[in-house]
Coordinates of C-alpha atoms and ligand atoms in Angstrom, one line a residue:
M1 CA -0.9 -1.4 -31.2
N2 CA -0.5 -2.3 -27.7
A3 CA -2.3 -3.2 -24.5
R4 CA -3.7 -0.5 -23.1
I5 CA -4.8 -0.8 -19.1
L6 CA -6.0 2.6 -17.0
I7 CA -5.0 1.5 -13.7
V8 CA -7.6 4.6 -11.5
C9 CA -5.9 4.6 -7.9
S10 CA -6.4 7.5 -5.3
E11 CA -2.9 7.9 -4.1
A12 CA 0.6 7.5 -6.2
V13 CA 3.8 7.8 -5.3
P14 CA 5.6 10.2 -5.7
L15 CA 2.4 13.0 -6.2
V16 CA 0.5 12.1 -3.2
K17 CA 1.1 9.3 0.0
T18 CA -0.9 7.8 2.9
G19 CA -0.2 4.1 2.5
G20 CA 1.4 0.7 0.8
L21 CA -1.3 1.6 -2.3
A22 CA 0.7 4.2 -3.5
D23 CA 3.8 2.5 -3.6
V24 CA 1.7 -0.4 -5.6
V25 CA 0.5 1.6 -8.5
T26 CA 3.3 3.5 -9.8
S27 CA 6.0 0.3 -9.6
L28 CA 2.6 -1.7 -11.2
A29 CA 2.2 1.3 -13.8
R30 CA 5.8 1.1 -14.4
T31 CA 6.9 -2.6 -14.7
L32 CA 3.8 -3.2 -16.7
R33 CA 5.0 0.1 -19.2
R34 CA 8.6 -2.3 -18.8
R35 CA 7.1 -5.2 -19.8
G36 CA 5.6 -3.9 -23.2
I37 CA 1.6 -3.2 -21.0
D38 CA 0.7 0.5 -22.1
A39 CA -0.3 1.1 -18.4
T40 CA -2.1 4.8 -17.3
L41 CA -2.2 5.7 -13.8
M42 CA -5.4 7.8 -13.8
M43 CA -6.3 9.9 -9.9
P44 CA -7.3 12.4 -8.2
G45 CA -5.6 16.5 -9.3
Y46 CA -4.9 17.0 -5.5
P47 CA -2.9 20.3 -4.9
A48 CA 0.5 18.8 -4.5
A49 CA -0.8 16.3 -7.7
L50 CA -0.9 19.3 -9.4
E51 CA 2.6 20.9 -8.8
Q52 CA 4.9 17.2 -9.1
A53 CA 3.3 16.0 -12.7
R54 CA 5.3 17.4 -15.5
N55 CA 4.1 17.7 -19.0
L56 CA 0.2 18.7 -17.8
E57 CA -2.2 19.1 -20.7
E58 CA -6.1 19.5 -21.1
A59 CA -7.7 15.9 -22.4
G60 CA -11.2 16.6 -21.8
L61 CA -13.5 18.7 -19.6
L62 CA -16.4 17.2 -17.7
P63 CA -19.5 19.2 -17.5
D64 CA -21.6 16.4 -15.5
L65 CA -19.6 14.9 -12.8
P66 CA -21.1 14.7 -9.5
G67 CA -20.3 17.2 -7.6
G68 CA -19.8 19.6 -10.4
P69 CA -17.7 19.7 -13.5
G70 CA -14.3 18.6 -13.9
R71 CA -11.2 18.9 -16.2
L72 CA -8.8 15.6 -17.4
L73 CA -5.4 16.4 -17.3
H74 CA -3.1 14.3 -19.0
G75 CA 1.2 14.4 -18.5
A76 CA 4.0 12.1 -16.7
M77 CA 4.9 11.2 -13.2
P78 CA 7.5 13.6 -11.6
D79 CA 10.5 10.6 -11.6
C80 CA 9.7 7.8 -14.1
G81 CA 7.6 9.4 -17.0
T82 CA 4.6 7.1 -16.8
P83 CA 1.4 8.2 -18.4
V84 CA -0.8 10.0 -15.1
L85 CA -4.7 11.0 -16.0
L86 CA -5.6 13.7 -13.3
L87 CA -8.8 14.9 -12.1
G88 CA -9.2 17.8 -11.4
T89 CA -12.2 19.2 -9.0
P90 CA -13.0 22.1 -6.7
G91 CA -13.6 19.2 -4.2
F92 CA -10.4 17.5 -5.1
E93 CA -8.4 20.8 -5.1
R94 CA -9.1 21.3 -1.5
R95 CA -7.1 18.4 -0.5
I96 CA -3.6 19.8 1.2
A97 CA -2.4 17.7 3.8
N98 CA -4.6 14.6 3.4
P99 CA -6.9 13.5 0.4
Y100 CA -9.3 11.5 2.8
V101 CA -9.4 13.9 5.7
D102 CA -9.5 17.0 7.2
E103 CA -7.0 18.8 10.0
R104 CA -8.9 17.6 12.8
G105 CA -8.9 13.8 11.0
E106 CA -12.8 14.2 10.1
E107 CA -13.5 12.8 6.8
F108 CA -14.3 15.2 4.2
A109 CA -18.0 15.7 3.5
D110 CA -17.5 15.8 0.1
N111 CA -15.6 12.0 0.0
A112 CA -18.7 10.5 -1.9
Q113 CA -19.0 13.4 -4.6
C114 CA -15.4 13.6 -5.2
F115 CA -14.6 10.2 -5.5
G116 CA -18.0 9.2 -7.2
A117 CA -17.0 11.9 -9.8
L118 CA -13.4 10.2 -10.3
A119 CA -15.6 7.0 -11.1
H120 CA -17.3 8.7 -13.6
A121 CA -14.2 10.8 -14.7
A122 CA -12.4 7.1 -15.4
V123 CA -15.9 5.6 -17.0
A124 CA -16.0 8.9 -19.6
V125 CA -12.0 8.2 -20.4
C126 CA -13.3 4.3 -20.7
R127 CA -16.0 5.4 -23.5
G128 CA -14.0 7.3 -25.1
K129 CA -15.8 10.8 -24.6
T130 CA -12.1 12.3 -24.1
A131 CA -9.1 13.0 -26.3
L132 CA -7.9 9.7 -25.1
A133 CA -7.6 6.3 -26.2
P134 CA -10.0 4.3 -24.2
P135 CA -7.9 1.5 -22.3
H136 CA -9.3 -2.1 -22.9
V137 CA -9.2 -2.6 -19.5
V138 CA -9.5 -0.7 -16.8
H139 CA -8.1 -1.3 -12.8
A140 CA -10.1 0.1 -9.8
N141 CA -8.2 0.5 -6.9
D142 CA -9.7 0.0 -3.3
W143 CA -13.1 1.9 -2.6
H144 CA -11.9 5.0 -4.4
A145 CA -12.5 3.8 -7.7
G146 CA -15.1 1.1 -6.8
L147 CA -17.5 2.2 -8.7
I148 CA -16.7 1.8 -11.4
P149 CA -17.2 -1.4 -12.0
A150 CA -20.7 -0.4 -11.2
L151 CA -21.2 2.2 -13.8
L152 CA -18.9 0.5 -16.5
R153 CA -22.5 -1.7 -16.3
A154 CA -24.9 0.6 -15.9
H155 CA -23.9 2.1 -19.2
R156 CA -23.1 -1.1 -20.6
V157 CA -19.5 -0.3 -21.8
V158 CA -18.7 -4.0 -22.5
D159 CA -15.6 -3.8 -24.7
V160 CA -13.7 -2.8 -21.4
G161 CA -12.8 -5.6 -18.8
S162 CA -13.1 -4.7 -15.1
L163 CA -10.6 -5.3 -12.4
F164 CA -11.1 -4.6 -9.4
T165 CA -7.9 -5.1 -6.4
I166 CA -9.0 -5.4 -2.9
H167 CA -5.5 -3.8 -0.8
N168 CA -7.5 -3.2 2.1
L169 CA -11.2 -4.3 3.1
A170 CA -11.6 -2.1 5.9
F171 CA -11.6 1.3 4.3
Q172 CA -15.0 0.4 2.7
G173 CA -16.5 4.0 1.2
N174 CA -20.0 3.7 2.7
F175 CA -22.3 6.5 2.6
P176 CA -26.0 7.4 3.1
V177 CA -28.7 5.8 0.8
D178 CA -29.7 9.2 -0.4
C179 CA -26.1 9.9 -2.2
A180 CA -27.3 7.8 -4.9
P181 CA -28.8 9.9 -7.5
G182 CA -26.4 12.5 -7.1
L183 CA -23.7 9.4 -7.6
G184 CA -25.7 8.7 -10.9
I185 CA -26.2 5.0 -9.5
P186 CA -29.0 3.0 -11.3
Q187 CA -32.2 2.6 -8.5
H188 CA -31.4 -1.4 -9.4
M189 CA -27.9 -1.5 -8.5
L190 CA -29.5 0.4 -4.9
G191 CA -30.9 -3.3 -3.0
P192 CA -28.7 -5.8 -1.4
D193 CA -27.7 -7.5 -4.7
G194 CA -26.5 -4.4 -5.4
M195 CA -24.2 -1.7 -3.5
E196 CA -26.3 -1.5 -0.1
F197 CA -24.6 -2.3 2.5
W198 CA -26.6 -2.3 6.2
G199 CA -28.5 0.8 5.1
R200 CA -25.9 2.4 3.4
L201 CA -23.9 2.6 -0.1
S202 CA -20.4 1.0 -0.6
F203 CA -18.7 1.7 -2.9
L204 CA -16.1 -1.5 -1.8
K205 CA -19.2 -3.2 -2.2
A206 CA -20.0 -2.6 -5.3
G207 CA -16.3 -3.3 -7.0
I208 CA -16.6 -6.5 -5.7
R209 CA -20.1 -7.2 -7.1
Y210 CA -19.8 -5.6 -10.3
A211 CA -15.4 -6.4 -11.3
D212 CA -15.0 -8.8 -13.9
R213 CA -12.5 -10.1 -11.7
I214 CA -11.3 -8.7 -8.3
S215 CA -7.7 -9.0 -6.6
T216 CA -6.4 -8.8 -3.4
V217 CA -3.1 -8.6 -2.5
S218 CA -1.6 -12.1 -0.8
D219 CA -2.2 -15.7 -0.8
T220 CA -3.2 -15.9 2.8
Y221 CA -5.6 -11.9 2.9
A222 CA -7.6 -13.9 -0.3
S223 CA -7.9 -16.7 2.1
E224 CA -8.4 -14.8 5.1
I225 CA -11.7 -12.7 3.5
L226 CA -13.6 -15.4 3.1
T227 CA -13.8 -15.7 7.2
P228 CA -15.9 -13.3 9.0
R229 CA -13.0 -13.0 11.0
F230 CA -11.1 -11.0 8.4
G231 CA -14.3 -10.2 5.9
H232 CA -14.7 -6.9 7.0
G233 CA -19.2 -8.1 6.6
L234 CA -17.9 -8.6 2.9
D235 CA -17.6 -12.2 4.0
G236 CA -20.2 -13.1 1.8
L237 CA -20.3 -11.7 -1.1
L238 CA -16.9 -12.6 -1.5
N239 CA -17.4 -16.8 -1.0
E240 CA -20.6 -15.9 -3.3
R241 CA -17.6 -14.5 -6.4
R242 CA -15.0 -16.6 -5.1
R243 CA -14.5 -18.0 -8.4
A244 CA -13.7 -14.6 -9.8
L245 CA -11.1 -13.5 -6.8
L246 CA -7.4 -13.5 -7.6
A247 CA -4.7 -13.5 -5.0
I248 CA -1.4 -11.8 -6.8
R249 CA 1.2 -10.8 -4.6
N250 CA 2.5 -7.1 -4.4
G251 CA 6.0 -6.6 -5.7
V252 CA 8.6 -4.8 -3.8
D253 CA 9.9 -1.4 -5.9
T254 CA 14.1 -3.0 -5.9
D255 CA 15.1 0.6 -6.9
T256 CA 13.6 2.3 -4.7
W257 CA 14.2 0.3 -1.7
N258 CA 17.6 -0.5 -2.5
P259 CA 20.3 -0.6 0.1
A260 CA 22.7 -0.9 -2.8
D261 CA 22.0 2.4 -4.1
D262 CA 19.7 4.5 -2.2
A263 CA 20.7 7.8 -2.3
L264 CA 18.2 8.7 1.0
I265 CA 20.7 6.7 2.9
V266 CA 24.5 7.8 4.7
R267 CA 26.2 5.2 3.4
N268 CA 25.2 2.2 0.6
F269 CA 26.1 -1.4 1.8
T270 CA 25.0 -4.8 0.0
L271 CA 24.9 -8.2 1.7
S272 CA 28.9 -9.0 0.6
D273 CA 29.9 -5.8 2.0
P274 CA 27.6 -5.1 5.0
R275 CA 29.9 -2.4 6.8
G276 CA 27.9 1.2 5.7
K277 CA 25.1 -0.5 8.1
S278 CA 27.0 0.5 11.4
S279 CA 27.1 4.3 9.6
C280 CA 23.8 4.2 9.0
K281 CA 22.9 2.8 12.5
R282 CA 25.0 6.0 13.8
E283 CA 23.7 8.4 11.4
L284 CA 19.8 7.3 12.7
Q285 CA 20.6 7.3 16.0
T286 CA 21.8 11.4 15.2
L287 CA 18.9 12.2 13.7
F288 CA 16.9 10.9 16.0
G289 CA 18.7 12.6 19.5
L290 CA 19.6 9.0 20.8
P291 CA 23.1 8.5 21.9
P292 CA 24.9 7.1 19.4
D293 CA 26.0 3.5 21.2
P294 CA 26.5 0.8 18.3
F295 CA 25.8 -2.4 20.6
A296 CA 22.8 -0.8 21.6
P297 CA 19.6 -2.9 19.8
I298 CA 17.8 -0.1 17.9
L299 CA 13.9 -1.8 17.6
A300 CA 11.9 0.5 14.7
V301 CA 8.3 1.4 14.5
G302 CA 7.6 3.1 11.4
S303 CA 3.9 2.8 9.6
R304 CA 0.4 4.0 10.6
I305 CA -0.2 4.2 13.9
T306 CA -3.6 2.8 14.7
H307 CA -5.8 0.4 15.6
Q308 CA -4.7 -1.9 12.5
K309 CA -1.6 -1.7 13.3
M310 CA -1.3 -2.7 16.9
A311 CA -0.5 0.5 18.2
D312 CA -2.7 0.1 21.4
V313 CA -1.0 -3.5 21.8
A314 CA 3.0 -1.9 21.2
L315 CA 2.2 0.0 23.5
E316 CA 1.4 -2.0 26.5
S317 CA 4.2 -3.9 25.8
L318 CA 7.4 -1.8 24.7
P319 CA 7.4 -0.5 28.4
V320 CA 7.9 -3.9 29.3
V321 CA 10.6 -4.5 26.6
L322 CA 12.5 -1.1 27.7
R323 CA 12.2 -1.7 31.8
R324 CA 13.8 -5.7 30.8
Y325 CA 16.5 -4.9 28.1
A326 CA 18.4 -1.4 29.5
R327 CA 20.2 -0.9 26.1
A328 CA 17.7 -1.3 23.6
Q329 CA 16.8 2.2 22.1
L330 CA 13.3 2.5 20.1
I331 CA 12.6 4.9 17.6
V332 CA 9.1 5.4 16.4
L333 CA 8.1 7.2 13.0
G334 CA 4.3 7.6 12.1
R335 CA 1.2 9.1 12.0
G336 CA -2.4 8.1 12.6
E337 CA -4.8 7.9 15.8
R338 CA -4.3 11.4 18.2
R339 CA -4.7 8.4 20.9
Y340 CA -1.6 6.2 19.7
E341 CA 0.3 9.3 18.7
Q342 CA 0.5 10.8 22.8
G343 CA 1.1 7.4 23.9
F344 CA 4.5 7.0 22.0
S345 CA 4.6 10.7 22.9
G346 CA 4.7 9.6 26.4
L347 CA 7.1 7.0 26.2
M348 CA 9.5 9.2 25.2
E349 CA 9.3 11.4 28.2
C350 CA 8.9 8.4 30.3
F351 CA 12.6 6.9 28.5
P352 CA 13.8 9.9 27.5
E353 CA 17.8 8.5 27.0
R354 CA 16.5 5.5 25.3
V355 CA 13.0 6.0 22.9
A356 CA 12.7 8.9 20.4
V357 CA 9.5 9.8 18.4
H358 CA 8.8 11.2 15.2
I359 CA 4.8 12.3 14.7
G360 CA 5.1 12.7 10.7
Y361 CA 5.1 11.1 7.4
D362 CA 8.8 11.2 6.0
E363 CA 10.2 9.7 3.5
K364 CA 13.4 10.2 4.2
R365 CA 13.4 9.6 7.8
A366 CA 11.9 5.9 6.6
H367 CA 14.8 4.9 4.5
A368 CA 17.1 6.1 7.1
L369 CA 15.1 4.1 10.0
H370 CA 14.6 0.9 7.6
A371 CA 18.5 1.0 7.2
G372 CA 20.0 1.7 10.5
A373 CA 17.8 0.0 12.8
D374 CA 18.4 -3.6 14.2
M375 CA 14.8 -4.5 13.7
L376 CA 11.5 -3.5 13.1
L377 CA 8.3 -4.3 14.8
H378 CA 5.4 -4.4 12.8
G379 CA 2.2 -5.4 14.5
S380 CA -1.0 -6.5 12.4
R381 CA -4.8 -7.4 13.5
F382 CA -4.6 -7.9 9.6
E383 CA -2.5 -7.1 7.1
P384 CA -3.2 -7.6 3.2
F385 CA -0.2 -7.4 2.3
G386 CA 2.2 -5.4 4.4
L387 CA 5.3 -3.3 2.2
T388 CA 6.9 -2.1 5.2
P389 CA 8.4 -5.8 6.8
L390 CA 9.9 -6.4 3.4
Y391 CA 11.4 -2.8 3.1
S392 CA 13.2 -3.8 6.3
M393 CA 14.5 -7.0 5.6
R394 CA 16.2 -5.3 1.9
Y395 CA 18.5 -3.4 4.8
G396 CA 18.9 -6.4 7.0
T397 CA 16.2 -5.4 9.3
I398 CA 15.1 -8.4 11.5
P399 CA 10.5 -7.4 11.2
I400 CA 9.0 -8.9 14.2
A401 CA 5.5 -9.1 13.0
S402 CA 2.1 -10.8 13.6
R403 CA 1.3 -13.8 11.4
V404 CA -1.4 -13.0 9.1
G405 CA -2.3 -11.8 5.9
G406 CA 0.7 -11.3 3.4
I407 CA 3.1 -11.6 6.3
V408 CA 2.8 -15.2 6.6
D409 CA 3.4 -15.5 2.8
T410 CA 6.3 -13.3 2.8
V411 CA 8.3 -13.8 6.2
A412 CA 10.1 -16.6 7.4
D413 CA 9.8 -17.3 10.9
A414 CA 13.0 -18.4 13.1
R415 CA 10.0 -19.4 15.6
L416 CA 10.2 -18.2 19.3
S417 CA 12.9 -20.7 20.8
G418 CA 15.4 -23.5 18.8
A419 CA 17.5 -22.9 16.8
P420 CA 16.4 -20.9 13.8
P421 CA 15.4 -22.9 11.1
D422 CA 17.2 -22.6 7.5
G423 CA 15.4 -19.6 5.2
A424 CA 14.5 -17.7 8.8
S425 CA 13.9 -13.9 7.8
G426 CA 12.0 -12.8 10.5
I427 CA 10.0 -13.5 13.9
L428 CA 6.1 -14.1 14.1
F429 CA 3.5 -14.2 16.8
D430 CA 0.0 -14.5 17.1
G431 CA -2.6 -12.7 18.4
E432 CA -2.9 -10.0 19.8
E433 CA -1.9 -10.0 23.6
P434 CA 1.0 -7.3 24.6
D435 CA 2.6 -10.9 26.2
A436 CA 3.2 -12.4 23.2
M437 CA 4.6 -9.4 21.3
T438 CA 7.1 -8.5 23.7
A439 CA 7.8 -12.8 23.8
A440 CA 8.7 -11.9 20.0
V441 CA 10.9 -9.0 20.5
S442 CA 12.3 -11.2 23.4
R443 CA 13.1 -13.6 21.2
A444 CA 14.8 -11.4 18.9
F445 CA 17.1 -9.6 21.2
A446 CA 18.1 -13.1 22.1
L447 CA 19.2 -13.7 18.6
Y448 CA 20.7 -10.7 18.0
E449 CA 22.9 -11.4 20.9
N450 CA 23.9 -14.4 19.1
P451 CA 25.9 -13.4 15.8
S452 CA 26.2 -17.0 14.5
E453 CA 21.7 -17.1 14.8
W454 CA 21.9 -13.5 13.7
H455 CA 23.7 -12.8 10.9
P456 CA 21.9 -16.1 8.8
I457 CA 18.4 -14.6 9.0
Q458 CA 20.2 -10.7 8.3
C459 CA 21.0 -13.0 4.8
N460 CA 18.2 -14.5 4.2
A461 CA 16.2 -11.4 4.6
M462 CA 18.4 -9.6 2.7
S463 CA 18.4 -11.7 -0.2
A464 CA 14.7 -13.0 -0.2
D465 CA 13.0 -11.6 -3.9
F466 CA 9.7 -10.1 -3.9
S467 CA 10.6 -7.8 -6.9
W468 CA 7.4 -7.8 -9.3
S469 CA 8.8 -10.2 -12.2
Q470 CA 6.4 -12.6 -11.0
P471 CA 3.3 -10.8 -9.9
V472 CA 2.8 -8.8 -13.1
E473 CA 2.8 -11.8 -15.4
K474 CA -0.1 -12.6 -13.5
Y475 CA -1.1 -9.0 -13.5
I476 CA -1.3 -9.3 -17.2
A477 CA -3.4 -12.7 -17.4
A478 CA -5.9 -12.2 -15.3
Y479 CA -6.2 -8.5 -18.1
R480 CA -5.9 -10.9 -20.8
E481 CA -8.4 -12.6 -19.4
I482 CA -11.3 -9.4 -18.5
A483 CA -10.3 -7.9 -22.2
A484 CA -12.1 -8.1 -25.3
S485 CA -11.9 -11.2 -27.7
D486 CA -10.7 -9.7 -30.3
V487 CA -7.4 -8.1 -28.3
R488 CA -6.3 -10.8 -26.4
E489 CA -3.6 -11.8 -28.1
L490 CA -2.2 -7.9 -27.1
F491 CA -1.9 -8.6 -23.3
V492 CA 1.6 -10.9 -23.2
A493 CA 3.8 -10.0 -21.3
Q494 CA 7.4 -8.9 -23.4
P495 CA 10.7 -9.6 -22.2
E496 CA 11.7 -6.8 -20.1
M497 CA 12.8 -4.0 -21.8
P498 CA 15.1 -0.9 -20.0
D499 CA 13.4 2.6 -19.4
A500 CA 14.5 4.5 -22.0
D501 CA 12.9 2.4 -24.6
I502 CA 9.8 2.5 -23.3
P503 CA 7.2 3.6 -26.0
E504 CA 5.6 7.1 -26.0
Y505 CA 2.3 6.7 -25.3
K506 CA 0.0 7.8 -28.2
T507 CA -2.9 10.3 -26.1
A508 CA -5.0 10.3 -29.2
Ligands
ADP9 P1 -0.2 0.2 4.7 O1 -0.5 0.0 3.2 O2 -1.4 -0.7 5.9 O3 0.0 1.5 5.5 P2 2.5 -1.1 4.2 O4 3.5 -1.2 5.1 O5 1.8 -1.7 3.0 O6 1.1 -0.8 4.8 O7 2.7 0.3 3.4 C1 3.0 1.6 4.1 C2 4.0 2.4 3.2 O8 3.5 3.4 4.1 C3 5.4 2.3 4.0 O9 5.5 2.8 2.2 C4 5.6 3.0 4.7 O10 7.4 3.2 4.7 C5 4.8 4.2 4.7 N1 4.7 4.7 5.9 C6 4.2 4.6 6.8 N2 3.9 5.3 7.6 C7 4.8 6.6 7.4 C8 6.2 7.6 8.0 N3 5.2 8.3 8.7 N4 6.5 8.2 6.8 C9 7.0 7.5 6.1 N5 6.2 6.9 5.2 C10 5.5 5.8 6.1
GLC10 C1 -3.7 -1.8 2.2 C2 -2.7 -2.7 3.4 C3 -1.5 -3.3 2.9 C4 -1.0 -3.7 1.9 C5 -1.5 -2.0 0.9 C6 -0.5 -2.1 -0.2 O1 -2.9 -0.5 2.7 O2 -3.0 -2.5 4.5 O3 -1.5 -4.8 4.1 O4 0.9 -3.9 1.5 O5 -2.1 -1.6 1.0 O6 -1.3 -3.6 -0.9

């Protein structure tokens, strides 16, 4: 028998993705399977997920979920074959463009019922109420799965351990308290010692309060969230649960983000043979309709265009940068808050030959951006981990990023003056002032002008190792600690095996 883990989340590539969570859960599940752990993903049956998952079969009917009945389907992820459970409910089936908000950008009114249903369905799997073998540990991610640890308690399930991972403390899943009866949450869990949060009912707080262990995705963020500045009102509870809090950094999916064999870029390249990067640069300029000037430094922005990602600060800093560096080009790929999207489009109108903006979500363009740009501007007011700068680094595109969260742990700062220290792989800045961002971008342009300083930074960036091999072992150790004592010996990381050798999952 292998150890069984159920990873519950709201999105997973390639089925549905709005941010880094989707990348992380898919590559974690796949890496666990390569190390001999029987990991299954579980997520909502959005139309896009139902369309893309393979070999879907019914695994159980769940008549009494919040919001109505649900149907659990078992199948496999399209590329890697990782087992996946999809919960079909009428609510999830209506989520066509985005899992959380409607076409006007408003939160769906039934988010509490829908994600409450996901948690109940996961707990039904844990209790052996479906055709599936129950997991030994359930790994719940972000507020969408936050009710799971609470419901396991409520149902007195003691033989399934629970790990709750915080990918972003800012998204909390807070709903009116009168939702509670419909969500099957017992009265005694509704106080401030339970999941009540400023007069609301918080799915995120439920996860933090009731999970056996809590983890977050970088060492620095794990300490930041214990402070009022980064704790989003939950620093008190997190301090209380400090002994249960772990930091396990994310890994990068090095198969998907690999300049040596990325099928989404025009020409592959490596550290020892970087010639393809200039073809990727030309392709990027063409794709975004900019003049194909090989000597123009290209600054890229590729992320959610939100307050978290300092879109407002970038919109003040970038006009200064563009006026100061007459040859520089700016390419923006992103989607987010409408006012910032409009701000970037306005910038394109002011600098039509030098700025290109694509508002939208586009995987191919994201690869083209990382491969073809020279630098990536990635401001963050807080950053639990920050996959995007690491993706760009793999393609020799140097991040200019905020010194917060996971960025501190992954990007080695070239500093704002003097010779860049050995090992430097990016440029960091502090705070939220446009001037600080402008100074960091200016420093990047100055280093770029001088290849003897720029190339070592590119080499360091391209050779940095943020693969999954170390974090996956930490996850396995965490699962072992919380699994029932009679199955703990199953939680051992095997030597990595090729995908073809991973055993089939037995569903019943
Ligand atoms: P977050 O999860 O906070 O958005 P991360 O940097 O960890 O930040 O992960 C973001 C992920 O979403 C990356 O895989 C990034 O490439 C992707 N992404 C963000 N915006 C877009 C977009 N407009 N088009 C394609 N991919 C995007
Ligand atoms: C969140 C964070 C980001 C992190 C990602 C995956 O969305 O904002 O920093 O990399 O989750 O853990």
